[in-house]
Each structure stands twice: as structure tokens, then as C-alpha cells.
mmCIF file of N, CA and C in Angstrom:
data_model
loop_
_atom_site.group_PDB
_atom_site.id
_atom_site.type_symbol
_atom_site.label_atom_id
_atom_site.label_comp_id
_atom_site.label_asym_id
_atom_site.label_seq_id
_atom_site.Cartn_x
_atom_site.Cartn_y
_atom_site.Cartn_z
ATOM 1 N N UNK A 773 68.647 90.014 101.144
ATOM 2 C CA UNK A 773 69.483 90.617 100.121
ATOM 3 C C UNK A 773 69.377 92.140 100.133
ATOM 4 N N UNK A 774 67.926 92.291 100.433
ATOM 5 C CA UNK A 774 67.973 93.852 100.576
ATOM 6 C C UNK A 774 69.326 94.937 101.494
ATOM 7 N N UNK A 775 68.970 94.295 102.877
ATOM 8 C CA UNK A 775 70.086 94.787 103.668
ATOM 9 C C UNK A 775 71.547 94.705 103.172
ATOM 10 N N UNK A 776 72.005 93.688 102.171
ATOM 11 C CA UNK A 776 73.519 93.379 102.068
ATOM 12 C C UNK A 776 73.862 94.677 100.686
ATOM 13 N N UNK A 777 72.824 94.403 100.045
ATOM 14 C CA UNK A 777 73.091 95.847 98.735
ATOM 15 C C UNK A 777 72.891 96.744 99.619
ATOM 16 N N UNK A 778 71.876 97.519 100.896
ATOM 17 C CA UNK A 778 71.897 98.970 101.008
ATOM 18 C C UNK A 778 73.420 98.735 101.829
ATOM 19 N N UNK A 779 73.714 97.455 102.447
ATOM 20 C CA UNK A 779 74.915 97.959 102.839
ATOM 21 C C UNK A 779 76.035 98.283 102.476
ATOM 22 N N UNK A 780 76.250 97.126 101.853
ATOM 23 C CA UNK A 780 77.281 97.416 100.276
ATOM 24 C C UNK A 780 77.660 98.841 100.026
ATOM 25 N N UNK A 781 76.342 99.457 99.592
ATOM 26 C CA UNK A 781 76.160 100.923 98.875
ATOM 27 C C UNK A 781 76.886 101.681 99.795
ATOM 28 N N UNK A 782 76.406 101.632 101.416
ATOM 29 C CA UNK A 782 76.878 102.558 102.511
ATOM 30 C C UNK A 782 78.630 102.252 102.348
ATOM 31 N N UNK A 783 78.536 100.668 102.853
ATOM 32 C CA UNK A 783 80.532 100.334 102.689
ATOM 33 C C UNK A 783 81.486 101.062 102.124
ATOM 34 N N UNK A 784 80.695 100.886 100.631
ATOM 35 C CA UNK A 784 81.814 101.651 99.887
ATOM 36 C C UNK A 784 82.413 102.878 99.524
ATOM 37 N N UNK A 785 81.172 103.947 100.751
ATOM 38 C CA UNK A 785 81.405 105.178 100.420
ATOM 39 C C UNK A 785 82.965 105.289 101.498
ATOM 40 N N UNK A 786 82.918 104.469 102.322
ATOM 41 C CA UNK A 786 83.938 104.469 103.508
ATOM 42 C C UNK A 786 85.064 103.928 103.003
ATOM 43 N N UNK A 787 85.181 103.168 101.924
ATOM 44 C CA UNK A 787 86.267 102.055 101.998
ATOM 45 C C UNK A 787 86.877 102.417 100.092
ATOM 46 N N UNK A 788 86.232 103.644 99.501
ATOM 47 C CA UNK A 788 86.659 104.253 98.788
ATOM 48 C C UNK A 788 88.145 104.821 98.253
ATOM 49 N N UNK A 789 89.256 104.299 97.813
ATOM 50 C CA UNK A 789 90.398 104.722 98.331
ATOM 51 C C UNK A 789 91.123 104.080 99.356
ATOM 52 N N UNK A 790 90.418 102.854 100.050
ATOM 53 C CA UNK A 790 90.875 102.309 101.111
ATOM 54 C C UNK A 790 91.439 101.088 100.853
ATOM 55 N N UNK A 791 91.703 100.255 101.612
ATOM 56 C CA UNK A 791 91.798 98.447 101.119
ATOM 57 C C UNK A 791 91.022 97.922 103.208
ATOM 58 N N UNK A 792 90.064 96.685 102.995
ATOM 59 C CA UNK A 792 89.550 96.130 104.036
ATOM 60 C C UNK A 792 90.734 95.090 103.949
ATOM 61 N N UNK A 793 91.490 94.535 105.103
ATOM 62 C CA UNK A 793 92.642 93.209 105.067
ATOM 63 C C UNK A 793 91.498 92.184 106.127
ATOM 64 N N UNK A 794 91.402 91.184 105.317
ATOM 65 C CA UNK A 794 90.741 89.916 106.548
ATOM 66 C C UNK A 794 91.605 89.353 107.274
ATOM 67 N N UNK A 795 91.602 89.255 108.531
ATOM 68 C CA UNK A 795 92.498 88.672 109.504
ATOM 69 C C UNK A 795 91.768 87.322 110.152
ATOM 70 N N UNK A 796 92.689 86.579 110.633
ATOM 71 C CA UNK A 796 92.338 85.079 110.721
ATOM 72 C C UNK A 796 93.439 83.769 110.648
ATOM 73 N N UNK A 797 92.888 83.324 111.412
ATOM 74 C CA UNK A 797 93.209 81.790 111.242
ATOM 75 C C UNK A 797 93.454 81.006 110.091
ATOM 76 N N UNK A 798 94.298 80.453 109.166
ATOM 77 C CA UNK A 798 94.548 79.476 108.212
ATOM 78 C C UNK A 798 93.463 78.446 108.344
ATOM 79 N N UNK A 799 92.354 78.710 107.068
ATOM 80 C CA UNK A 799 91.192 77.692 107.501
ATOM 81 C C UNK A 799 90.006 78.177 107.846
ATOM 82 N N UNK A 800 89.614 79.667 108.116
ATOM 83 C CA UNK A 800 88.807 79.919 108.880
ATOM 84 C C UNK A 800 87.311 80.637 107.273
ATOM 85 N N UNK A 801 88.014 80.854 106.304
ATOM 86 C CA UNK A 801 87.270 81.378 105.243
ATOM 87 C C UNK A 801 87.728 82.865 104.516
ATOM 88 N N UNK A 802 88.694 83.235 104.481
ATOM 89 C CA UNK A 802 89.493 84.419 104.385
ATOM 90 C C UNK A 802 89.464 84.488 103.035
ATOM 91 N N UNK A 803 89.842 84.001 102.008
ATOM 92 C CA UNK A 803 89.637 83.990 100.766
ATOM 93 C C UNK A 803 88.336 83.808 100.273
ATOM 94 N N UNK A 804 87.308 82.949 100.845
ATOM 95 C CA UNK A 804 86.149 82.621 100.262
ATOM 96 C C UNK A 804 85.146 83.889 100.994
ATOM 97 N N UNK A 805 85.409 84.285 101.873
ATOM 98 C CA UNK A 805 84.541 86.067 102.539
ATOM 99 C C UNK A 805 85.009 87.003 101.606
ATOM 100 N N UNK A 806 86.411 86.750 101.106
ATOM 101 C CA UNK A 806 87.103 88.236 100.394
ATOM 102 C C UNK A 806 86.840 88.090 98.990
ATOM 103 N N UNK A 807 86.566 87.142 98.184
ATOM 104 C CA UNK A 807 85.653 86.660 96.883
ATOM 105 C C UNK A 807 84.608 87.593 96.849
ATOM 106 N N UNK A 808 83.642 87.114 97.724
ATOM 107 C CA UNK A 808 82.589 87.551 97.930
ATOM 108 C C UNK A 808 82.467 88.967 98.150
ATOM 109 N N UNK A 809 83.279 89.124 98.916
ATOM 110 C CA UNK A 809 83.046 90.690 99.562
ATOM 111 C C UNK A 809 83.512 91.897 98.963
ATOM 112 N N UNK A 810 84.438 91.500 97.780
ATOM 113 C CA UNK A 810 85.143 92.193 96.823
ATOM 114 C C UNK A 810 83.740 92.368 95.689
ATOM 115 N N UNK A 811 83.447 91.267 94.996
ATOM 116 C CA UNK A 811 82.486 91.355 94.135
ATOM 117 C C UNK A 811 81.605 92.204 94.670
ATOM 118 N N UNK A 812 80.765 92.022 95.896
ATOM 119 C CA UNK A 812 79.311 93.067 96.285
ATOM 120 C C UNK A 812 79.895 94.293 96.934
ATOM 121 N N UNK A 813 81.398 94.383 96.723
ATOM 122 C CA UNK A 813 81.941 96.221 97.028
ATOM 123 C C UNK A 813 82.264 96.447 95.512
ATOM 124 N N UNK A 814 82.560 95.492 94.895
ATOM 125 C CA UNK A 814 83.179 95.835 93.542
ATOM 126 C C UNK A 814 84.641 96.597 93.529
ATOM 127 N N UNK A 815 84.815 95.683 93.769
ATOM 128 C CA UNK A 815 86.489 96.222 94.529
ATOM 129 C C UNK A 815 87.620 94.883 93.969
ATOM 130 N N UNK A 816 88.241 94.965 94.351
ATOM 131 C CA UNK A 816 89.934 93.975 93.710
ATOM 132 C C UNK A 816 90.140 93.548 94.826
ATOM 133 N N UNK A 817 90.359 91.874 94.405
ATOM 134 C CA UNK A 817 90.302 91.142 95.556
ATOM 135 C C UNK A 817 91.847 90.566 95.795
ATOM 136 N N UNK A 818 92.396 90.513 96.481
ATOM 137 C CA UNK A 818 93.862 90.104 96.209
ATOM 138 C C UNK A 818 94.748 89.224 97.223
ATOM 139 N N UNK A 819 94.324 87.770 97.063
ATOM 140 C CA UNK A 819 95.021 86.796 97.685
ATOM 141 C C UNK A 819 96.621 86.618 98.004
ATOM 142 N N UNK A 820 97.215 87.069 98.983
ATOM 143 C CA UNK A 820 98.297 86.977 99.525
ATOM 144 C C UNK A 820 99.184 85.306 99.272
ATOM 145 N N UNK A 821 98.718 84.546 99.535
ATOM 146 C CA UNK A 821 98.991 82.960 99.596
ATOM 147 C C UNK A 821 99.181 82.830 97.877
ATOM 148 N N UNK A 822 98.288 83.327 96.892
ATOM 149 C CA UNK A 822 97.642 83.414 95.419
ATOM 150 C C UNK A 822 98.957 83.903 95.594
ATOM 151 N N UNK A 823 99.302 85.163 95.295
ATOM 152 C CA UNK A 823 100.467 85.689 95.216
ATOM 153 C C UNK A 823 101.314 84.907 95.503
ATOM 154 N N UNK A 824 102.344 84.599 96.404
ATOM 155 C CA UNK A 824 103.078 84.175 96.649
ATOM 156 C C UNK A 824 103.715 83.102 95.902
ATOM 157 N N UNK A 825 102.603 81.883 95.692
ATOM 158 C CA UNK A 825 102.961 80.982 94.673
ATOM 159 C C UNK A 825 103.016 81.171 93.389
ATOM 160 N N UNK A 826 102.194 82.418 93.028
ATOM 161 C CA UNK A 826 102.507 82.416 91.629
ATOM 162 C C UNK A 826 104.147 83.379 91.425
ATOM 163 N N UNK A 827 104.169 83.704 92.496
ATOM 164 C CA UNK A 827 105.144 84.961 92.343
ATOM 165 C C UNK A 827 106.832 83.622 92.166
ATOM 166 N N UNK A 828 106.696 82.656 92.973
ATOM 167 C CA UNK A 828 107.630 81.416 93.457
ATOM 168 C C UNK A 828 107.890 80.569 92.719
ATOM 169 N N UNK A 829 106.370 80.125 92.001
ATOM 170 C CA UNK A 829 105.723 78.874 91.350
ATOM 171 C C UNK A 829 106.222 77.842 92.298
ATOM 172 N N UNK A 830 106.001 77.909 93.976
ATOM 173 C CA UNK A 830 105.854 76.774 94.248
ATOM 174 C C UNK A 830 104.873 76.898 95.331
ATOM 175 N N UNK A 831 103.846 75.786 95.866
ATOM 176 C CA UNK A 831 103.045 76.432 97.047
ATOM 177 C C UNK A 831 103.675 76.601 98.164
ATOM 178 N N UNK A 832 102.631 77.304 98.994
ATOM 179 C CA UNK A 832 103.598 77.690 100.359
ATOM 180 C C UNK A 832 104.270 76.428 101.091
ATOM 181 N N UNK A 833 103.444 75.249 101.038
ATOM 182 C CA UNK A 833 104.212 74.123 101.555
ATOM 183 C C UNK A 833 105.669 74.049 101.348
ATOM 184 N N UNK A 834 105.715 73.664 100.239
ATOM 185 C CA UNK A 834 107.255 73.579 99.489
ATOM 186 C C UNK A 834 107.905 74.604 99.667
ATOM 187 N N UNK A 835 107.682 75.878 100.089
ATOM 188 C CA UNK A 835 108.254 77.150 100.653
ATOM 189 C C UNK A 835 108.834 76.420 101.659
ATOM 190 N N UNK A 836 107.934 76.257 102.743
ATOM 191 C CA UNK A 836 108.132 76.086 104.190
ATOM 192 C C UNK A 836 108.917 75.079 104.313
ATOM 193 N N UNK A 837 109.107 73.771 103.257
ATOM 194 C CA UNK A 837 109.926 72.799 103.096
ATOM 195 C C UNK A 837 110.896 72.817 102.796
ATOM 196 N N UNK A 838 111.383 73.329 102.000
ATOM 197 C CA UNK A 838 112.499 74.318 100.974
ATOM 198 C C UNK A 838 113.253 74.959 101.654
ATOM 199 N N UNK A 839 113.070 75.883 102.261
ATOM 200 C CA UNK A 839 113.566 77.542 102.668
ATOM 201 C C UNK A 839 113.541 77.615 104.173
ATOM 202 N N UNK A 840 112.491 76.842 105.011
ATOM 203 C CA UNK A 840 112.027 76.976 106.111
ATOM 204 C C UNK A 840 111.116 78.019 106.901
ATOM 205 N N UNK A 841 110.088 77.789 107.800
ATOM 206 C CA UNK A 841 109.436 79.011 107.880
ATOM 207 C C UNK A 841 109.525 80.358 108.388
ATOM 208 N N UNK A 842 110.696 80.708 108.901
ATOM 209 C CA UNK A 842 111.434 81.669 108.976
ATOM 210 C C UNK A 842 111.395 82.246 107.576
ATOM 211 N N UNK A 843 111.770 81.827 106.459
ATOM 212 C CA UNK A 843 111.646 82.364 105.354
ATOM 213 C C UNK A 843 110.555 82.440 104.739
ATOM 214 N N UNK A 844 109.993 82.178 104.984
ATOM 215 C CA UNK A 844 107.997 82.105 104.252
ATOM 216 C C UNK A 844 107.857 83.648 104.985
ATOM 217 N N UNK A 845 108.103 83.285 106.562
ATOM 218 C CA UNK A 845 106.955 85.162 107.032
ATOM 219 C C UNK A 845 107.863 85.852 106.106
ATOM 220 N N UNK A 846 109.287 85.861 105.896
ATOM 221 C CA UNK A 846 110.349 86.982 105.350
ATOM 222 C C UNK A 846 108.932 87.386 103.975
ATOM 223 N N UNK A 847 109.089 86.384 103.101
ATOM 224 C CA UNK A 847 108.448 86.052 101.996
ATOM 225 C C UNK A 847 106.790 86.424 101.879
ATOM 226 N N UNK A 848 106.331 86.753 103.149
ATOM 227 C CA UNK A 848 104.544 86.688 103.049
ATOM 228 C C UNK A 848 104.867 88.492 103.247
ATOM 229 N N UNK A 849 105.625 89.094 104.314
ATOM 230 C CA UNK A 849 105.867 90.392 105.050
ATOM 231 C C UNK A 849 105.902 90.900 103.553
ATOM 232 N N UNK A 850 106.884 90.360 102.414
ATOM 233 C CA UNK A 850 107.506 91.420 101.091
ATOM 234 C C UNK A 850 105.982 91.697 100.427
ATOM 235 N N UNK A 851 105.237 90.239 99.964
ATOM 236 C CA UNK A 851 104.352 90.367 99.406
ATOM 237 C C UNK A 851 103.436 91.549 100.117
ATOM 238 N N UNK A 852 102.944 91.241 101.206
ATOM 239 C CA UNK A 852 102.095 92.684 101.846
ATOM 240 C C UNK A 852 102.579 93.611 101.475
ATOM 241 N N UNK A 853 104.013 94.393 101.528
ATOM 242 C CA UNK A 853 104.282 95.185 101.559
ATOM 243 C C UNK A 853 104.414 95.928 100.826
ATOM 244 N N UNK A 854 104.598 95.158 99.555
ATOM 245 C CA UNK A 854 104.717 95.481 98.345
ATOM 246 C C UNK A 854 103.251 95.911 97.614
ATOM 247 N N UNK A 855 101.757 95.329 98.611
ATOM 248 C CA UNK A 855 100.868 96.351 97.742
ATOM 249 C C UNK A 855 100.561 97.881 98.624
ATOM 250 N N UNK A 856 101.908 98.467 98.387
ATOM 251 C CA UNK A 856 101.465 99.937 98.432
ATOM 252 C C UNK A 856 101.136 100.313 97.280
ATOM 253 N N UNK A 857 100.170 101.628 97.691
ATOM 254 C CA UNK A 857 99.371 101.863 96.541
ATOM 255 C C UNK A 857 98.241 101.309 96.026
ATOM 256 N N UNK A 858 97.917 99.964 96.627
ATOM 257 C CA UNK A 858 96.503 99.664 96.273
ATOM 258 C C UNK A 858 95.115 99.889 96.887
ATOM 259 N N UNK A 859 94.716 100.651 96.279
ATOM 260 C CA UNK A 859 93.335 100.992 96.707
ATOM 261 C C UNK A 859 91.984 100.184 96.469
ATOM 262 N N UNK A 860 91.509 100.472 97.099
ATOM 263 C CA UNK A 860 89.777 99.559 96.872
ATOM 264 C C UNK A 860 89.553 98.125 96.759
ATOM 265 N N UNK A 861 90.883 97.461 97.803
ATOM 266 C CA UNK A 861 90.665 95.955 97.178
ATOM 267 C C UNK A 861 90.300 95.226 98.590
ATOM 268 N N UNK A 862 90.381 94.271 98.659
ATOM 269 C CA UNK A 862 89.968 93.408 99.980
ATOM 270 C C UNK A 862 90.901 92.326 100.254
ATOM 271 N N UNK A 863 92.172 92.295 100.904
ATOM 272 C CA UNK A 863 93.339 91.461 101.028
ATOM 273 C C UNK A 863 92.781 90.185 102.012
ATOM 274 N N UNK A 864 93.457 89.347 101.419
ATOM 275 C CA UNK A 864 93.177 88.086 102.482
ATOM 276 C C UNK A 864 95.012 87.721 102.132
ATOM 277 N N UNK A 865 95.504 88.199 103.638
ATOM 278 C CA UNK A 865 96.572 87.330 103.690
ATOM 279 C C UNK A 865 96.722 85.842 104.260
ATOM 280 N N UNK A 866 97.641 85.448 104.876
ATOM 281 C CA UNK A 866 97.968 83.991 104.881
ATOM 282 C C UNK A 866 97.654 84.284 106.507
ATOM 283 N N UNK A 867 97.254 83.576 107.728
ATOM 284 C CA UNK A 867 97.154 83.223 109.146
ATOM 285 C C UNK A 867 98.492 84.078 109.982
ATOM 286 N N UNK A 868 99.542 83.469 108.829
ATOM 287 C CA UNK A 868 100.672 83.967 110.022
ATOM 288 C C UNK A 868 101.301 85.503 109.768
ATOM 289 N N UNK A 869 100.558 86.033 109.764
ATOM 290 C CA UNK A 869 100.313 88.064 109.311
ATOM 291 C C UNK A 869 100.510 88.162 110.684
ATOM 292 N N UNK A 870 100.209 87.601 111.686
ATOM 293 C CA UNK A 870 99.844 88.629 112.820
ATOM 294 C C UNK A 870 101.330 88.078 113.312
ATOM 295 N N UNK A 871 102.798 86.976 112.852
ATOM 296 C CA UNK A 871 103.843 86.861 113.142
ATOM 297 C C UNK A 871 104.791 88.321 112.820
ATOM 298 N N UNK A 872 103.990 89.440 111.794
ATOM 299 C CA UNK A 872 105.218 90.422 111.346
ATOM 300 C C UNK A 872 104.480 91.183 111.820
ATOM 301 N N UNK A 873 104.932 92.457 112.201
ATOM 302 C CA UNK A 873 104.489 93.420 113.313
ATOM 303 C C UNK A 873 104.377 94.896 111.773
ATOM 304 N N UNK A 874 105.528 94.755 111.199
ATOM 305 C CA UNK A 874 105.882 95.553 109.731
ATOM 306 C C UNK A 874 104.457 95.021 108.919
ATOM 307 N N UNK A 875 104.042 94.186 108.789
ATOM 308 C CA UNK A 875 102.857 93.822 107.412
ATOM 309 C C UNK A 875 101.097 93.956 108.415
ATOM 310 N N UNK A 876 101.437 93.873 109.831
ATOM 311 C CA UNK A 876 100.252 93.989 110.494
ATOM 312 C C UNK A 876 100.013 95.810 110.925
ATOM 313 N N UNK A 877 101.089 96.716 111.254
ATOM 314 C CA UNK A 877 100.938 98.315 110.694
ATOM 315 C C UNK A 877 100.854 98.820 109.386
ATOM 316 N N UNK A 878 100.821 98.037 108.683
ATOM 317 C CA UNK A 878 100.309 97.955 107.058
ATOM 318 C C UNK A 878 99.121 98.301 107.028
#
């Protein structure tokens, strides 16, 4: 524990003003690292997928069922894009981030 607080302490002098985005695989722990990793930076943690459905009220499934997935990246790209301006938080978007080229120069 020692090492994760002095690191913490160091992190956040870097990531001050910044946002860390977790990249990954659907499945791999992206939300449950960015929980975590938000709390011991003390930072705003902000689920992309979270978003989306609440923004929809439906989950991404029923997106992808609905609309088709052509329209989900349309739909995941706005959400990214739309947090300009946020500082100090730790994004976990959805797997298929690395499909928009616009939300991955983000």
C-alpha cells in the first residue's frame, strides 16, 4: 500500500488538469481499474457505456438491436466527444473506441 499512495501522490501531480482514458477490450476490467483508480487519484470517474444508457435509457444491446451498430460507434464517438472540458477524471470507454479515429485523437 505504501508504494500505491507514494504513487498516487506522484500521478496526480502529472494528470492534474488532465483526464487518463483506459483502453481495452469489452471485458477486460476498464470500469472496475477506473473505480479504483479515480478514487486513489481522487479524480471523476466517468463511464462511457454508464453514459450512454442513461443518456438513451436503453442498454447498449438494445442500441445495437434497435439502430444497428453502425449507429452505436455514431452514438459512443458523440458521447466522448462531448466531454470536452473535463479535467481530472479517468474515462473508461466502451472496446469499440479504437473503431473512431475522431474519439481515439481525443
Amino acid at each position: 500500500m505504501y508504494i500505491i499512495r507514494n504513487g498516487a501522490k506522484i500521478v496526480i501531480k502529472f494528470v492534474k488538469n488532465m483526464n487518463i482514458t483506459l483502453i481495452g477490450m469489452a471485458g477486460v476490467g476498464k470500469s472496475f481499474i477506473g473505480k479504483h483508480l479515480a478514487e486513489r487519484l481522487n479524480c471523476t470517474f466517468v463511464d462511457i457505456d454508464e453514459v450512454i444508457e442513461k443518456k438513451t435509457s436503453l442498454t447498449l444491446q438494445q442500441i445495437i438491436d434497435t439502430h444497428g451498430e453502425e449507429e452505436f460507434l455514431k452514438i459512443e464517438e458523440r458521447a466522448i466527444l462531448r466531454l470536452n472540458g473535463f479535467n481530472n477524471s479517468i474515462i473508461s470507454p466502451g472496446g469499440s473506441i479504437i473503431y473512431s479515429k475522431k474519439a481515439m485523437d481525443f
